[in-house]
Amino acid sequence: MRTNAQGQRETIHKSQMSPSHLQIHDLSVAYHNGTRLALEGVSFDVPQGMRLAVVGPNGAGKSTLFKAIVGLLPPERGEILIHGTPYGAHKQCAAYVPQRKEVDWSFPVNVQDVVMMGRYGSLSWLKYPSKSDHAIVKRSLEQMNIGALAKRPIGDLSGGQQQRVFLARALAQEPHILLMDEPFTGVDAATQEGMLNLLDKLQTQGMTCIVSTHDMNLAATRFDRALLLNQRIIAYGAPAQVFTTENLLRAFGAHAMLVDGQTLVDECCPPDEHFQIGESPELERLEE
Ligand code: ADP
Ligand code: MG
C-alpha cells in the first residue's frame, strides 16, 4: 500500500515499483537509548537486481544496517524506502539471513519449521500454512539442496548446512531484496561457491542481493557494487573505485597495512592489542 497524491491509499503492483529497490536517506541508528550511534548519516540507493557487498571492520555497523532495513531496529533519524515507500508497506519484500552467531541454535526446532517461518508474513492471523505454502517450503529446501535434512533439528547441523537453512527460509519469503549478514564466515568452500552461484541465479530473476563480508577479494570480484562502512559511509560505488588504499585506511585505520603496494586488512584483534615490531618478546629473543 502507498498513499497517492490525493491522500488515498492504493496497492502497488510489481509493474509500478520503483527501479531503486532500496533507498536510504540520512540514516542514523543508535543503541543505549540513543546515546551511542552505531550508524550516522548513511545514504545510498540500490537499484533493482544489483549485487552489493557491504564491507567494514568489526563494529562498523554492518549488522545494524541490515537490522534497520528489515525493521528490527528503529532509526534514530532518516528514512528507509523500499520500492519508494517506507519499509512497513513492504515487510515481505526484504528477507534477512542473520549472522550465524546471532542465532540460538539450541532452540528445539527442525529445518522444515525454520523454513516455514519464511511464509509467516504471508499468512493471515492464525491461518495455517496452505498447500502452496508447503510447496514453496519444499521448493526452497530443494533449491538449497537440503531436502533430506527437513526433519533434522537445526542444532545438529554443520555451519554450512545451517547457513543453507536460513537462506532457504529467506527464499521461502519470495523477497525482492535479500540481505545476508556474513554468510561466508565459517562455511566450507563448496557452500560458499554454491551460495555465489545461487546469487547469480537470483540476480537473473531481478532480485537485489546485499551481502556483508570480510572477504574483500570476493567483494571486488563477485559483486557489482561495494559499500565501505565505518559508522558512516566511507565509499560507495564500483568495487575498484571503493577499495582504494586511501579508503581502506580511512575505514580500517590501524588494521590496514600496506604490503608490496597492496592494502591488507587484519581483523584478528582490536588495534591496541597489536604489538609494535621491537616490542614483541619473540622478536627480541630472536635478535639476541
Ligand atoms: P558489525 O556488524 O559491522 O560488526 P554491529 O552493527 O554489530 O557492527 O555493531 C555496530 C556498533 O553497535 C558496535 O559498536 C557495537 O558494539 C554496537 N552494538 C551492536 N549491537 C548492540 C546492542 N545490541 N547493544 C548495544 N550496542 C550494540
Ligand atoms: Mg555484524
mmCIF file of C-alpha atoms in Angstrom, residues 39-184:
data_model
loop_
_atom_site.group_PDB
_atom_site.id
_atom_site.type_symbol
_atom_site.label_atom_id
_atom_site.label_comp_id
_atom_site.label_asym_id
_atom_site.label_seq_id
_atom_site.Cartn_x
_atom_site.Cartn_y
_atom_site.Cartn_z
ATOM 1 C CA LEU A 39 25.311 4.424 12.144
ATOM 2 C CA GLU A 40 25.395 8.091 11.300
ATOM 3 C CA GLY A 41 24.053 9.930 8.256
ATOM 4 C CA VAL A 42 24.076 6.901 5.952
ATOM 5 C CA SER A 43 22.566 7.489 2.477
ATOM 6 C CA PHE A 44 22.663 5.240 -0.588
ATOM 7 C CA ASP A 45 20.397 3.747 -3.264
ATOM 8 C CA VAL A 46 20.420 0.166 -4.536
ATOM 9 C CA PRO A 47 18.837 -0.302 -7.983
ATOM 10 C CA GLN A 48 16.865 -3.442 -8.733
ATOM 11 C CA GLY A 49 18.928 -6.552 -9.439
ATOM 12 C CA MET A 50 22.132 -5.063 -8.050
ATOM 13 C CA ARG A 51 24.512 -7.229 -6.056
ATOM 14 C CA LEU A 52 26.066 -5.172 -3.277
ATOM 15 C CA ALA A 53 28.839 -6.137 -0.829
ATOM 16 C CA VAL A 54 28.943 -4.281 2.497
ATOM 17 C CA VAL A 55 32.461 -4.207 3.935
ATOM 18 C CA GLY A 56 33.842 -2.660 7.126
ATOM 19 C CA PRO A 57 35.732 -3.538 10.302
ATOM 20 C CA ASN A 58 34.113 -5.311 13.246
ATOM 21 C CA GLY A 59 31.723 -2.886 14.921
ATOM 22 C CA ALA A 60 31.352 -0.786 11.728
ATOM 23 C CA GLY A 61 27.563 -1.112 11.823
ATOM 24 C CA LYS A 62 27.018 -3.717 9.074
ATOM 25 C CA SER A 63 24.608 -5.856 11.124
ATOM 26 C CA THR A 64 22.941 -2.724 12.489
ATOM 27 C CA LEU A 65 22.336 -1.532 8.920
ATOM 28 C CA PHE A 66 20.738 -4.842 7.906
ATOM 29 C CA LYS A 67 18.545 -4.965 11.013
ATOM 30 C CA ALA A 68 17.390 -1.396 10.419
ATOM 31 C CA ILE A 69 16.495 -2.231 6.791
ATOM 32 C CA VAL A 70 14.251 -5.127 7.861
ATOM 33 C CA GLY A 71 12.658 -3.117 10.658
ATOM 34 C CA LEU A 72 14.294 -4.873 13.620
ATOM 35 C CA LEU A 73 15.886 -1.612 14.816
ATOM 36 C CA PRO A 74 14.120 1.764 14.653
ATOM 37 C CA PRO A 75 16.076 4.598 13.014
ATOM 38 C CA GLU A 76 17.114 7.473 15.266
ATOM 39 C CA ARG A 77 16.925 9.698 12.189
ATOM 40 C CA GLY A 78 16.409 9.346 8.435
ATOM 41 C CA GLU A 79 14.328 7.002 6.328
ATOM 42 C CA ILE A 80 14.444 3.672 4.561
ATOM 43 C CA LEU A 81 12.348 3.296 1.430
ATOM 44 C CA ILE A 82 11.601 0.034 -0.314
ATOM 45 C CA HIS A 83 10.019 0.467 -3.753
ATOM 46 C CA GLY A 84 9.872 4.183 -2.929
ATOM 47 C CA THR A 85 7.719 3.823 0.193
ATOM 48 C CA PRO A 86 8.504 3.265 3.874
ATOM 49 C CA TYR A 87 9.522 -0.233 4.828
ATOM 50 C CA GLY A 88 6.318 -1.066 6.742
ATOM 51 C CA ALA A 89 4.381 -1.289 3.456
ATOM 52 C CA HIS A 90 6.768 -3.922 2.113
ATOM 53 C CA LYS A 91 7.678 -6.151 5.025
ATOM 54 C CA GLN A 92 7.587 -9.264 2.869
ATOM 55 C CA CYS A 93 9.818 -7.679 0.202
ATOM 56 C CA ALA A 94 13.020 -7.811 2.235
ATOM 57 C CA ALA A 95 14.324 -11.115 3.632
ATOM 58 C CA TYR A 96 17.161 -11.244 6.115
ATOM 59 C CA VAL A 97 19.654 -14.032 6.769
ATOM 60 C CA PRO A 98 21.253 -13.200 10.150
ATOM 61 C CA GLN A 99 24.855 -13.759 11.089
ATOM 62 C CA ARG A 100 25.204 -17.336 12.418
ATOM 63 C CA LYS A 101 26.464 -16.150 15.800
ATOM 64 C CA GLU A 102 23.207 -14.238 16.356
ATOM 65 C CA VAL A 103 21.006 -17.329 16.152
ATOM 66 C CA ASP A 104 20.176 -19.580 19.124
ATOM 67 C CA TRP A 105 20.985 -22.930 17.534
ATOM 68 C CA SER A 106 19.882 -24.895 20.631
ATOM 69 C CA PHE A 107 16.251 -23.858 20.015
ATOM 70 C CA PRO A 108 14.294 -27.130 19.539
ATOM 71 C CA VAL A 109 13.003 -26.682 16.013
ATOM 72 C CA ASN A 110 13.555 -28.690 12.850
ATOM 73 C CA VAL A 111 14.762 -27.493 9.461
ATOM 74 C CA GLN A 112 11.343 -27.587 7.790
ATOM 75 C CA ASP A 113 9.776 -25.471 10.567
ATOM 76 C CA VAL A 114 12.536 -22.856 10.273
ATOM 77 C CA VAL A 115 11.970 -22.593 6.524
ATOM 78 C CA MET A 116 8.190 -22.340 7.042
ATOM 79 C CA MET A 117 8.886 -19.210 9.144
ATOM 80 C CA GLY A 118 9.657 -17.523 5.818
ATOM 81 C CA ARG A 119 5.951 -17.903 4.962
ATOM 82 C CA TYR A 120 4.582 -16.457 8.233
ATOM 83 C CA GLY A 121 4.412 -12.890 6.935
ATOM 84 C CA SER A 122 2.150 -14.110 4.099
ATOM 85 C CA LEU A 123 -0.304 -15.937 6.364
ATOM 86 C CA SER A 124 -3.223 -14.080 7.818
ATOM 87 C CA TRP A 125 -3.586 -14.136 11.609
ATOM 88 C CA LEU A 126 -3.934 -17.691 12.977
ATOM 89 C CA LYS A 127 -4.137 -19.088 9.462
ATOM 90 C CA TYR A 128 -2.424 -22.422 8.940
ATOM 91 C CA PRO A 129 0.023 -22.856 6.070
ATOM 92 C CA SER A 130 -1.728 -23.751 2.826
ATOM 93 C CA LYS A 131 -0.753 -26.378 0.257
ATOM 94 C CA SER A 132 1.017 -23.671 -1.679
ATOM 95 C CA ASP A 133 2.999 -22.581 1.426
ATOM 96 C CA HIS A 134 4.131 -26.203 1.887
ATOM 97 C CA ALA A 135 5.058 -26.415 -1.812
ATOM 98 C CA ILE A 136 7.117 -23.194 -1.576
ATOM 99 C CA VAL A 137 8.947 -24.522 1.515
ATOM 100 C CA LYS A 138 9.690 -27.811 -0.295
ATOM 101 C CA ARG A 139 10.977 -25.918 -3.329
ATOM 102 C CA SER A 140 13.193 -23.691 -1.144
ATOM 103 C CA LEU A 141 14.670 -26.718 0.644
ATOM 104 C CA GLU A 142 15.392 -28.364 -2.706
ATOM 105 C CA GLN A 143 16.876 -25.152 -4.103
ATOM 106 C CA MET A 144 19.379 -25.197 -1.223
ATOM 107 C CA ASN A 145 19.924 -28.947 -1.584
ATOM 108 C CA ILE A 146 18.788 -29.707 1.986
ATOM 109 C CA GLY A 147 15.528 -31.583 1.286
ATOM 110 C CA ALA A 148 16.952 -34.656 3.058
ATOM 111 C CA LEU A 149 17.510 -32.617 6.241
ATOM 112 C CA ALA A 150 13.891 -31.424 6.541
ATOM 113 C CA LYS A 151 13.152 -33.244 9.825
ATOM 114 C CA ARG A 152 16.532 -32.727 11.470
ATOM 115 C CA PRO A 153 16.875 -30.341 14.473
ATOM 116 C CA ILE A 154 18.797 -27.231 13.376
ATOM 117 C CA GLY A 155 21.251 -27.617 16.281
ATOM 118 C CA ASP A 156 22.519 -30.922 14.798
ATOM 119 C CA LEU A 157 23.680 -29.390 11.507
ATOM 120 C CA SER A 158 27.087 -28.174 10.356
ATOM 121 C CA GLY A 159 27.763 -24.438 9.905
ATOM 122 C CA GLY A 160 27.358 -24.667 6.130
ATOM 123 C CA GLN A 161 24.077 -26.604 6.447
ATOM 124 C CA GLN A 162 22.713 -24.085 8.975
ATOM 125 C CA GLN A 163 23.563 -21.257 6.593
ATOM 126 C CA ARG A 164 21.643 -23.033 3.827
ATOM 127 C CA VAL A 165 18.603 -23.472 6.118
ATOM 128 C CA PHE A 166 18.435 -19.751 6.793
ATOM 129 C CA LEU A 167 18.908 -18.980 3.141
ATOM 130 C CA ALA A 168 16.056 -21.405 2.330
ATOM 131 C CA ARG A 169 13.883 -19.570 4.892
ATOM 132 C CA ALA A 170 14.674 -16.267 3.174
ATOM 133 C CA LEU A 171 13.868 -17.733 -0.271
ATOM 134 C CA ALA A 172 10.547 -19.115 1.033
ATOM 135 C CA GLN A 173 9.615 -15.497 1.747
ATOM 136 C CA GLU A 174 9.886 -14.822 -2.031
ATOM 137 C CA PRO A 175 11.593 -11.471 -1.428
ATOM 138 C CA HIS A 176 12.643 -8.730 -3.844
ATOM 139 C CA ILE A 177 15.619 -7.863 -1.651
ATOM 140 C CA LEU A 178 17.797 -10.477 0.018
ATOM 141 C CA LEU A 179 20.083 -9.371 2.865
ATOM 142 C CA MET A 180 22.744 -11.809 4.074
ATOM 143 C CA ASP A 181 24.910 -10.938 7.048
ATOM 144 C CA GLU A 182 28.363 -12.525 6.724
ATOM 145 C CA PRO A 183 27.082 -15.691 5.038
ATOM 146 C CA PHE A 184 30.577 -16.817 4.031
#
